[in-house]
Short mmCIF file of C-alpha atoms in Angstrom, two decimals:
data_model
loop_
_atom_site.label_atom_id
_atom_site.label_comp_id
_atom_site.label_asym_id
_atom_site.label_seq_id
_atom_site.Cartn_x
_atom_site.Cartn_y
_atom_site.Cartn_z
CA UNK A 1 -1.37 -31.50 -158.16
CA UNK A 2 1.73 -33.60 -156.76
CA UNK A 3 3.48 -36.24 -158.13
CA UNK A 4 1.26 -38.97 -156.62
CA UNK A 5 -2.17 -37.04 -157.72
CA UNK A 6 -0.52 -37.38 -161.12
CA UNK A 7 0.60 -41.19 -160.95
CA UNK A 8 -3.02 -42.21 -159.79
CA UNK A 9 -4.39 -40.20 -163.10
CA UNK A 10 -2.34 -42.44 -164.96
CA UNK A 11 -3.34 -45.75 -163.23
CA UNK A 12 -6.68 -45.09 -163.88
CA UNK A 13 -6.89 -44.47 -167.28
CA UNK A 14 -4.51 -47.57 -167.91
CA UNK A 15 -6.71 -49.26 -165.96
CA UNK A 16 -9.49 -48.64 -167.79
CA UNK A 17 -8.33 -50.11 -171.00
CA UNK A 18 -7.52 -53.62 -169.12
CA UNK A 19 -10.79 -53.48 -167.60
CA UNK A 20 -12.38 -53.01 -170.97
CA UNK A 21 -10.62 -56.04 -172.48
CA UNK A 22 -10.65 -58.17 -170.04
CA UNK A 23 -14.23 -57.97 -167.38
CA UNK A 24 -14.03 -58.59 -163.88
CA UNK A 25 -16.36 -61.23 -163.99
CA UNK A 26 -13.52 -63.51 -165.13
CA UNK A 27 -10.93 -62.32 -163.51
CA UNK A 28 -13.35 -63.08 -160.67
CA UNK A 29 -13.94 -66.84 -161.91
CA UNK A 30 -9.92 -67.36 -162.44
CA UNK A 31 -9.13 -66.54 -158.43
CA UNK A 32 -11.82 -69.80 -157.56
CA UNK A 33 -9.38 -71.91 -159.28
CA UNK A 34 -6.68 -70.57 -157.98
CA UNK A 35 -4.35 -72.49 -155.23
CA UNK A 36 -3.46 -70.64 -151.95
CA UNK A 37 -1.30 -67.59 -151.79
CA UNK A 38 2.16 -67.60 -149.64
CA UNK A 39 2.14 -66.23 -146.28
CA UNK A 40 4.95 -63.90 -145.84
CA UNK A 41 4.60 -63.08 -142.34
CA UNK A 42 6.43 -66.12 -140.74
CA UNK A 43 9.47 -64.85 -142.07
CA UNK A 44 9.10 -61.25 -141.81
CA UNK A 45 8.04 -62.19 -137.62
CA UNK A 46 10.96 -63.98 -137.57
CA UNK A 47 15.01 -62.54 -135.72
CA UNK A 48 16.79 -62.19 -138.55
CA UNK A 49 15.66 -58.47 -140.71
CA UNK A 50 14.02 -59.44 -143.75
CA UNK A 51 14.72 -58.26 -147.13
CA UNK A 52 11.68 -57.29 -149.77
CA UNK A 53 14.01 -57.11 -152.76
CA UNK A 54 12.26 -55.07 -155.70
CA UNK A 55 12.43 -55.56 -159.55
CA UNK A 56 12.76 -52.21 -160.57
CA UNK A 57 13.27 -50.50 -163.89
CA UNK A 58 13.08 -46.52 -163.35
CA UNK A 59 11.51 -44.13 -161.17
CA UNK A 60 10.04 -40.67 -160.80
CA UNK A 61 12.53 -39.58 -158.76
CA UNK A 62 15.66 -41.10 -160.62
CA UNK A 63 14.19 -42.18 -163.84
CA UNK A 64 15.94 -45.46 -165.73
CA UNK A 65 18.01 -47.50 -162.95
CA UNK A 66 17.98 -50.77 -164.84
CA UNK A 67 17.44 -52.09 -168.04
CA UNK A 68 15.88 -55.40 -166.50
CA UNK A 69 15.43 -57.46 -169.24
CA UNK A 70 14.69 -60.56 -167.60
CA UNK A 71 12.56 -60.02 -164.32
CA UNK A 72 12.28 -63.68 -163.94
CA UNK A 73 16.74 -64.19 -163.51
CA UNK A 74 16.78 -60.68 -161.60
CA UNK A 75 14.20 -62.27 -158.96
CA UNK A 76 16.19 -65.53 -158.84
CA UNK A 77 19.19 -64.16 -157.54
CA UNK A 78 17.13 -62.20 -155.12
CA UNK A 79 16.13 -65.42 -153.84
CA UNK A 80 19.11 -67.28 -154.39
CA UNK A 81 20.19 -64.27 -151.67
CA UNK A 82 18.07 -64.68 -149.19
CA UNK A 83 15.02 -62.40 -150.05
CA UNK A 84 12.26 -63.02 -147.71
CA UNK A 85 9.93 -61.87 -150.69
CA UNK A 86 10.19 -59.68 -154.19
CA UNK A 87 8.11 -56.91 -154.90
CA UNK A 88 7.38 -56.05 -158.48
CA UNK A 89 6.64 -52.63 -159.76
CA UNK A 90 3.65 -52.97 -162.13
CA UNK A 91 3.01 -49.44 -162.81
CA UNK A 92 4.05 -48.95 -166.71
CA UNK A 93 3.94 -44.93 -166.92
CA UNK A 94 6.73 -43.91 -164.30
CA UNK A 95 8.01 -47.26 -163.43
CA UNK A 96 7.87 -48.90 -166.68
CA UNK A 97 6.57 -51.83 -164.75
CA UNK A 98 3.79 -54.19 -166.07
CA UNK A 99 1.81 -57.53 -164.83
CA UNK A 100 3.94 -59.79 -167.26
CA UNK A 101 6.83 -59.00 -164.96
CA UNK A 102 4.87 -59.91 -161.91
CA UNK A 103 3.51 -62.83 -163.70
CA UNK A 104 7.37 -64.24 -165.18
CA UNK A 105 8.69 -63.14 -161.56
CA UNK A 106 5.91 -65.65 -159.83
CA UNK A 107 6.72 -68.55 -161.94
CA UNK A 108 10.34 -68.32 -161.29
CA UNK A 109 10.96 -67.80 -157.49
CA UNK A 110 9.28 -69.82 -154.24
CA UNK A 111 9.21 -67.33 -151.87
CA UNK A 112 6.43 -64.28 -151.33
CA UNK A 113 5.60 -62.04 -154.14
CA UNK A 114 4.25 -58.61 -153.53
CA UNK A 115 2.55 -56.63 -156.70
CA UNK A 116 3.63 -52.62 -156.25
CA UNK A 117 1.47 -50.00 -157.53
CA UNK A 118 -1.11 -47.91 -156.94
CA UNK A 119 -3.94 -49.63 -155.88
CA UNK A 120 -7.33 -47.87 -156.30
CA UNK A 121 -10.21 -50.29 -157.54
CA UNK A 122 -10.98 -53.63 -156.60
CA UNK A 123 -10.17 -54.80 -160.24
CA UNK A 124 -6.43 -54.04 -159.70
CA UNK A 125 -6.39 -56.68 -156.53
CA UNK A 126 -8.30 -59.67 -158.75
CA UNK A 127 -5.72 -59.02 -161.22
CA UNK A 128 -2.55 -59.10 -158.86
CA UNK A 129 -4.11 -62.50 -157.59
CA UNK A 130 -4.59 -63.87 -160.90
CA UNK A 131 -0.77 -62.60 -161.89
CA UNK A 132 0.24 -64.08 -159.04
CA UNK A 133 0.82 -62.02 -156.22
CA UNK A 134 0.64 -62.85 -152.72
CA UNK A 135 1.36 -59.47 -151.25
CA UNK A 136 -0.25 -55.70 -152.14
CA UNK A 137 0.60 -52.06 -151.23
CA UNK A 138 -2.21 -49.91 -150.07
CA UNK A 139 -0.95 -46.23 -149.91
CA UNK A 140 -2.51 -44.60 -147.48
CA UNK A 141 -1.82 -41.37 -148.72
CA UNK A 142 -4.16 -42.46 -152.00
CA UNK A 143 -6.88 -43.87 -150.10
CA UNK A 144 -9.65 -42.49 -147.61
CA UNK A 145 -10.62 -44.48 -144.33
CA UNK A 146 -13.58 -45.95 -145.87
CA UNK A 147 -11.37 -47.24 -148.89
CA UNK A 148 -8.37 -48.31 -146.85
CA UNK A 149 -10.89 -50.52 -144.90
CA UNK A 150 -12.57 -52.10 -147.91
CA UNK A 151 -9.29 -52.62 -149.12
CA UNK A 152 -7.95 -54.63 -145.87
CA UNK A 153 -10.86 -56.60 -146.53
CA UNK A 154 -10.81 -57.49 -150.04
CA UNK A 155 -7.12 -58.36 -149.83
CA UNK A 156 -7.88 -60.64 -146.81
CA UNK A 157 -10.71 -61.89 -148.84
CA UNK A 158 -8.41 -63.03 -151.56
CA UNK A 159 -6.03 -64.43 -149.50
CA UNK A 160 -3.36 -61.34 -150.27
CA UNK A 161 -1.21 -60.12 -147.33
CA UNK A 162 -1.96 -56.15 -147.28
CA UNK A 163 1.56 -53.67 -146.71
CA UNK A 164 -0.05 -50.38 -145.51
CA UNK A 165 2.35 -47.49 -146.53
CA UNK A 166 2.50 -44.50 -144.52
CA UNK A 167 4.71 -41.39 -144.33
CA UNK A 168 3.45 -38.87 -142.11
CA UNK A 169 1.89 -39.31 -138.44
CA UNK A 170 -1.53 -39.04 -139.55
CA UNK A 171 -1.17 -41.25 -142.06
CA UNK A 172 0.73 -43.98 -139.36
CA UNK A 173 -2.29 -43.68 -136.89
CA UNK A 174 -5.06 -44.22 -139.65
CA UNK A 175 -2.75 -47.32 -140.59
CA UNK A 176 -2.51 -48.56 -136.84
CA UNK A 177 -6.71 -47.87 -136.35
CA UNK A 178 -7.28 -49.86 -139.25
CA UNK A 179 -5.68 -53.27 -137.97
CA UNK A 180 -3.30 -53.41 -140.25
CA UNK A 181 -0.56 -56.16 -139.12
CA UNK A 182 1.87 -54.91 -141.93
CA UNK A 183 2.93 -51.34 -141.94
CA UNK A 184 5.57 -49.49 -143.87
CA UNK A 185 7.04 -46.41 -143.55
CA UNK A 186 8.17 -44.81 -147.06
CA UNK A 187 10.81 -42.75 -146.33
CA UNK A 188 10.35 -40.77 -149.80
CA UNK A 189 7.13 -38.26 -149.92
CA UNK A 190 5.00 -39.35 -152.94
CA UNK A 191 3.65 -36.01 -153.50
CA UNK A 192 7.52 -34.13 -153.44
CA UNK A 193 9.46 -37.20 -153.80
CA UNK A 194 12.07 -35.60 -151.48
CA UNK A 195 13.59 -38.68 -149.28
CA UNK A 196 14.50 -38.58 -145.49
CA UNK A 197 15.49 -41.81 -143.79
CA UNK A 198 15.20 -40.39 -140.60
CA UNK A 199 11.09 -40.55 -141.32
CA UNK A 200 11.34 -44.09 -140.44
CA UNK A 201 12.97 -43.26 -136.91
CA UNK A 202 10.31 -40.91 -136.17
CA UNK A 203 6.83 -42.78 -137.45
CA UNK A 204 7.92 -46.41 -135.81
CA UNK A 205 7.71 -45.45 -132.54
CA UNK A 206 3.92 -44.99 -133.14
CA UNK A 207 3.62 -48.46 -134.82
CA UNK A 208 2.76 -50.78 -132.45
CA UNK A 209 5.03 -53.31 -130.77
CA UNK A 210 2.53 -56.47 -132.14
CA UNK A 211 2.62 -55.03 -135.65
CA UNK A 212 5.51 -55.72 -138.34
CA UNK A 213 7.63 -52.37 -139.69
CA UNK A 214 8.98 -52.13 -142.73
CA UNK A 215 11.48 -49.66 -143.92
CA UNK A 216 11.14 -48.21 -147.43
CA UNK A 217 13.31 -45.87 -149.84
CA UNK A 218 16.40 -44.18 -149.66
CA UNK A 219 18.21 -47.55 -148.09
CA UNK A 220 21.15 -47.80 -150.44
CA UNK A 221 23.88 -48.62 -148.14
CA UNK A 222 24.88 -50.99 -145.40
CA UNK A 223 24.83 -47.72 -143.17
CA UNK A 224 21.35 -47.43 -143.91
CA UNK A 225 19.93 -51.15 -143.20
CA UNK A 226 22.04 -50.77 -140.04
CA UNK A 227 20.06 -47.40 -139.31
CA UNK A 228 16.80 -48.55 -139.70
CA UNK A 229 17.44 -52.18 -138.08
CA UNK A 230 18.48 -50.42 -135.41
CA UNK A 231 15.12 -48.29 -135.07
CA UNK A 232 12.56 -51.27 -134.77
CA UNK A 233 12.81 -52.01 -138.64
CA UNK A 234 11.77 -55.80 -139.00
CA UNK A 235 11.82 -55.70 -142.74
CA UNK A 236 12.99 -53.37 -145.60
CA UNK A 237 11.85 -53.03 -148.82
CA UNK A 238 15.24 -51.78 -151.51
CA UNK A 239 15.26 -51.60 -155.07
CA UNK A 240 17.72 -49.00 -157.02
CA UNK A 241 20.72 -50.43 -154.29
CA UNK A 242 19.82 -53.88 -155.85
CA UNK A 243 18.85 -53.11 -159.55
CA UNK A 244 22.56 -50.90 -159.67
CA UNK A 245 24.38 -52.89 -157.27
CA UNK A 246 26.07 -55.52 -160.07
CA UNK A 247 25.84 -58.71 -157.66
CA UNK A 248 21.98 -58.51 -156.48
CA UNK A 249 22.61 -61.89 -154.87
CA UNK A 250 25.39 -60.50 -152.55
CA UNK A 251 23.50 -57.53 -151.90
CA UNK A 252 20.50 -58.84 -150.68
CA UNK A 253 22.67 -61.13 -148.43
CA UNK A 254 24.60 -58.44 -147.54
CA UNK A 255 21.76 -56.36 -146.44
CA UNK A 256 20.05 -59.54 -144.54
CA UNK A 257 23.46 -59.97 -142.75
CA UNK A 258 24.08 -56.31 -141.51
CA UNK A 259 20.57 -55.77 -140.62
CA UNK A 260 20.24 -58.81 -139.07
CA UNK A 261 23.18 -57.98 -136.79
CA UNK A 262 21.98 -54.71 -136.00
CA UNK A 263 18.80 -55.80 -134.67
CA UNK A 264 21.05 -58.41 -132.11
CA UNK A 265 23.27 -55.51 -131.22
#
């Protein structure tokens, strides 16, 4: 079993307890009263690279990065840096993530909020609308066709903007055949957690020109946004350069400004 077989074990059985306290059925009544969700994909269609800073404590690969006491402040001065949205790890096992941080992280910032985890049952995507969220990741890795399309639907449904993760070929052309508009390219394997960012430069050739790329993992350097900018990358997606940068503000502008430049050059 790899690392991601494990992670999804884990989501499951956490996500039984919250479905046992708290029923769909309301969770299902609470999104009818809910306003609309942002759009993100002005931005992210727009010249300039956009950054999808990430509030992130630890992670398999690393373990603790960042204390992150206050998700809400950290996701201000993403903003306050430019951040075209902020993604949110919500998985509590590996990432010692949880909804309250999506939920603080929502009320704090106007721009796009994405909920990261490990989506695998419709309950998780009534609760990231109810928390707040206006983006989701669907892994393709964790999902078959069938569920990857119900998926796109349901977050459509609810007004959620989908990111389709991908990190093999296979995986990029079952992403692209499903119509999904927003498709990133993890540079980390989930299953080995070994990280190459030259797996972006290979996979976004096969991403259509009319769809929006996004560069994930292993960006933790102005070399790197530069890299991927220059290989069709329209957004990227950084945490651990942010979380241990010091000045998250500066980095995300930073980041926006080299990558931005890049894609001009």
């Amino acid at each position: 079993m790899g690392v991601l077989d494990e992670i999804i074990v884990g989501v499951r059985e956490d996500l039984a307890v919250r479905e046992a306290s708290l029923p769909l059925r309301e969770l299902m009544d609470a999104v009818a009263q809910l306003p609309p969700t942002l759009d993100p994909m002005p931005r992210f269609r727009a010249p300039e690279l956009a950054v999808i800073a990430e509030v992130k404590r630890s992670s398999p690969s690393k373990g603790a990065l960042a204390e992150i006491a206050d998700p809400a402040a950290l996701a201000s001065e993403y903003a306050a840096g430019g951040a075209a949205a902020i993604s949110v790890l919500t998985e509590r096992r590996r990432f010692g993530g949880e909804l309250a941080d999506l939920v603080a992280v929502r009320q704090s910032v106007g721009v796009p909020v994405l909920r990261k985890d490990f989506m695998v049952a419709d309950y998780q995507f009534y609760e990231a609308r109810v928390a707040g969220a206006d983006l989701v990741l669907l892994i393709a890795a964790a999902l078959t066709d069938a569920e990857l399309g119900r998926f796109l639907e349901l977050s459509r449904h609810l007004m959620l903007t989908p990111l389709v993760e991908v990190h093999t070929p296979e995986e990029t052309r079952r992403a692209v055949a499903s119509g999904a508009a927003l498709i990133g390219v993890n540079n980390r394997n989930l299953q080995t957690l070994d990280v190459n960012i030259a797996e972006f430069e290979k996979l976004a050739s096969l991403i259509p020109a009319d769809r929006i790329k996004v560069a994930e993992s292993g960006i933790l350097a102005v070399g790197d946004v530069e890299r991927v900018a220059s290989a069709g990358a329209d957004v990227i997606l950084v945490g651990e350069a942010l979380v241990r940068s010091g000045d998250p503000r500066r980095a995300v502008a930073d980041f926006t400004a080299a990558g931005t430049a890049a894609r001009q050059r």
